[in-house]
Amino acid sequence: MTERLGQPGRSGSSRSRLRRAHEALYRATGGRVGHHVPGRPSMLLLHHVGAKSGTRRTSGLTYMLCDGSFVVVGSNGGGARNPGWVHNLRAFPEAEIQVGPEKIKVRAREPGDGERERLWAQAARYHPAWERFQQRTPHALPIVILTPRQA
């Protein structure tokens, strides 16, 4: 299996290049650099499997902690489509995250309606950019809960 960073087809923007460089630095330093950036929410690396290709992928994502789980939002910058990692986790919910130097096996799930509303309110307060991204798109941004699996 080969492994790719981020999402293909988004290499043109400076934001995309910066994100890929951030992910590469995170990986190259074993999570010692890149997890916490001053003035920004923390970032984790999500290692997941492509739904169609079966290719291992890695995506750097902003996260918030909630009740012992890691909560991520599929904002895709407010784009019309959900990010590929959301589709991949729906197909293969077993994944691994790297939080700083620690690697954690997780299972992904999307919250039910009442739980989603509560998490969205928390997420929008935690990282206001998610609210701005939500305003750019007509669909509800997916929220994914990454719960650590027992070894």
Short mmCIF file of C-alpha atoms in Angstrom, two decimals:
data_model
loop_
_atom_site.label_atom_id
_atom_site.label_comp_id
_atom_site.label_asym_id
_atom_site.label_seq_id
_atom_site.Cartn_x
_atom_site.Cartn_y
_atom_site.Cartn_z
CA MET A 1 0.00 0.00 0.00
CA THR A 2 1.23 3.49 -0.73
CA GLU A 3 0.58 6.44 1.52
CA ARG A 4 -0.37 9.99 0.60
CA LEU A 5 -0.63 13.11 2.69
CA GLY A 6 -3.77 15.22 2.63
CA GLN A 7 -6.19 15.27 -0.25
CA PRO A 8 -5.23 15.04 -3.91
CA GLY A 9 -6.12 17.84 -6.28
CA ARG A 10 -5.77 20.70 -3.81
CA SER A 11 -2.12 21.55 -4.38
CA GLY A 12 -2.71 24.92 -6.03
CA SER A 13 -3.49 27.04 -3.02
CA SER A 14 -0.97 28.45 -0.59
CA ARG A 15 -3.21 27.24 2.26
CA SER A 16 -2.98 23.70 0.89
CA ARG A 17 0.81 23.92 0.58
CA LEU A 18 1.07 25.27 4.11
CA ARG A 19 -1.17 22.47 5.43
CA ARG A 20 0.93 19.81 3.68
CA ALA A 21 4.14 21.33 5.03
CA HIS A 22 2.64 21.40 8.54
CA GLU A 23 1.61 17.73 8.24
CA ALA A 24 5.06 16.77 6.93
CA LEU A 25 6.79 18.57 9.81
CA TYR A 26 4.44 16.90 12.30
CA ARG A 27 5.30 13.48 10.88
CA ALA A 28 9.02 14.10 10.45
CA THR A 29 9.40 15.12 14.10
CA GLY A 30 7.24 12.30 15.44
CA GLY A 31 4.68 14.83 16.64
CA ARG A 32 7.13 16.88 18.71
CA VAL A 33 6.55 19.84 16.36
CA GLY A 34 3.17 20.68 14.84
CA HIS A 35 0.73 19.44 17.46
CA HIS A 36 0.47 22.84 19.18
CA VAL A 37 0.97 26.02 17.19
CA PRO A 38 0.72 29.20 19.29
CA GLY A 39 -2.61 30.94 18.80
CA ARG A 40 -4.17 28.00 16.93
CA PRO A 41 -6.21 24.96 17.98
CA SER A 42 -4.29 21.71 18.32
CA MET A 43 -3.82 19.40 15.35
CA LEU A 44 -3.80 15.63 15.08
CA LEU A 45 -2.85 13.36 12.22
CA LEU A 46 -5.60 11.00 11.09
CA HIS A 47 -4.34 7.81 9.42
CA HIS A 48 -7.21 6.30 7.42
CA VAL A 49 -7.87 4.05 4.42
CA GLY A 50 -9.28 5.25 1.11
CA ALA A 51 -12.84 4.01 0.59
CA LYS A 52 -12.33 3.14 -3.08
CA SER A 53 -8.58 2.74 -3.43
CA GLY A 54 -7.68 1.04 -0.17
CA THR A 55 -4.69 3.40 -0.08
CA ARG A 56 -3.46 4.55 3.32
CA ARG A 57 -3.93 8.28 3.73
CA THR A 58 -2.94 10.84 6.32
CA SER A 59 -4.86 14.04 7.01
CA GLY A 60 -3.90 16.78 9.46
CA LEU A 61 -7.01 17.95 11.32
CA THR A 62 -7.91 20.47 13.97
CA TYR A 63 -9.59 18.69 16.87
CA MET A 64 -11.24 19.31 20.19
CA LEU A 65 -11.44 16.94 23.14
CA CYS A 66 -14.86 15.94 24.42
CA ASP A 67 -15.59 13.25 27.01
CA GLY A 68 -12.38 11.34 26.28
CA SER A 69 -12.87 11.38 22.50
CA PHE A 70 -11.39 13.51 19.75
CA VAL A 71 -13.93 15.52 17.76
CA VAL A 72 -13.13 16.69 14.23
CA VAL A 73 -15.21 18.65 11.72
CA GLY A 74 -15.22 17.97 7.97
CA SER A 75 -15.18 21.62 6.95
CA ASN A 76 -13.18 21.44 3.70
CA GLY A 77 -12.89 25.22 4.00
CA GLY A 78 -16.64 25.53 3.45
CA GLY A 79 -16.43 23.81 0.07
CA ALA A 80 -19.40 22.17 -1.62
CA ARG A 81 -18.09 18.65 -0.98
CA ASN A 82 -17.11 16.94 2.22
CA PRO A 83 -13.41 16.16 2.57
CA GLY A 84 -12.34 12.71 1.40
CA TRP A 85 -11.40 11.59 4.90
CA VAL A 86 -15.09 11.81 5.94
CA HIS A 87 -16.09 9.47 3.11
CA ASN A 88 -13.20 7.15 3.98
CA LEU A 89 -14.16 6.94 7.66
CA ARG A 90 -17.76 6.18 6.74
CA ALA A 91 -16.48 3.19 4.74
CA PHE A 92 -13.71 2.17 7.17
CA PRO A 93 -14.35 3.57 10.68
CA GLU A 94 -11.32 1.87 12.23
CA ALA A 95 -8.42 4.31 12.07
CA GLU A 96 -5.42 5.62 13.96
CA ILE A 97 -4.60 9.13 15.10
CA GLN A 98 -1.36 10.69 16.17
CA VAL A 99 -1.70 13.33 18.88
CA GLY A 100 1.72 14.80 19.47
CA PRO A 101 4.03 11.78 19.76
CA GLU A 102 1.23 9.41 20.86
CA LYS A 103 -0.47 7.07 18.38
CA ILE A 104 -3.99 5.97 19.29
CA LYS A 105 -6.25 3.43 17.58
CA VAL A 106 -9.75 4.89 17.21
CA ARG A 107 -13.19 4.11 15.90
CA ALA A 108 -15.02 6.87 14.04
CA ARG A 109 -18.71 7.61 14.31
CA GLU A 110 -21.00 10.52 13.55
CA PRO A 111 -23.20 11.86 16.34
CA GLY A 112 -26.97 11.52 16.48
CA ASP A 113 -29.12 14.64 16.07
CA GLY A 114 -29.27 15.83 19.69
CA GLU A 115 -25.64 14.98 20.26
CA ARG A 116 -24.69 16.73 17.02
CA GLU A 117 -26.37 19.98 18.06
CA ARG A 118 -24.53 19.98 21.40
CA LEU A 119 -21.18 19.20 19.76
CA TRP A 120 -21.68 21.81 17.03
CA ALA A 121 -22.30 24.52 19.64
CA GLN A 122 -19.08 23.50 21.42
CA ALA A 123 -17.13 23.23 18.16
CA ALA A 124 -18.21 26.67 16.91
CA ARG A 125 -17.07 28.24 20.19
CA TYR A 126 -13.82 26.27 20.24
CA HIS A 127 -12.77 27.04 16.65
CA PRO A 128 -14.78 29.95 15.15
CA ALA A 129 -13.43 29.21 11.66
CA TRP A 130 -15.71 26.16 11.57
CA GLU A 131 -18.73 28.47 11.90
CA ARG A 132 -17.43 30.65 9.05
CA PHE A 133 -16.94 27.55 6.89
CA GLN A 134 -20.48 26.39 7.73
CA GLN A 135 -21.84 29.70 6.44
CA ARG A 136 -20.17 29.10 3.06
CA THR A 137 -21.96 25.85 2.29
CA PRO A 138 -25.63 24.75 2.26
CA HIS A 139 -24.99 21.32 3.81
CA ALA A 140 -24.30 20.66 7.49
CA LEU A 141 -20.60 20.15 8.05
CA PRO A 142 -20.01 16.59 9.22
CA ILE A 143 -18.84 16.08 12.78
CA VAL A 144 -16.87 12.92 13.48
CA ILE A 145 -16.14 11.52 16.94
CA LEU A 146 -12.92 9.51 17.16
CA THR A 147 -13.17 7.27 20.21
CA PRO A 148 -10.07 5.40 21.43
CA ARG A 149 -10.35 1.63 21.05
CA GLN A 150 -9.32 -0.76 23.77
CA ALA A 151 -6.07 -2.57 22.96
#
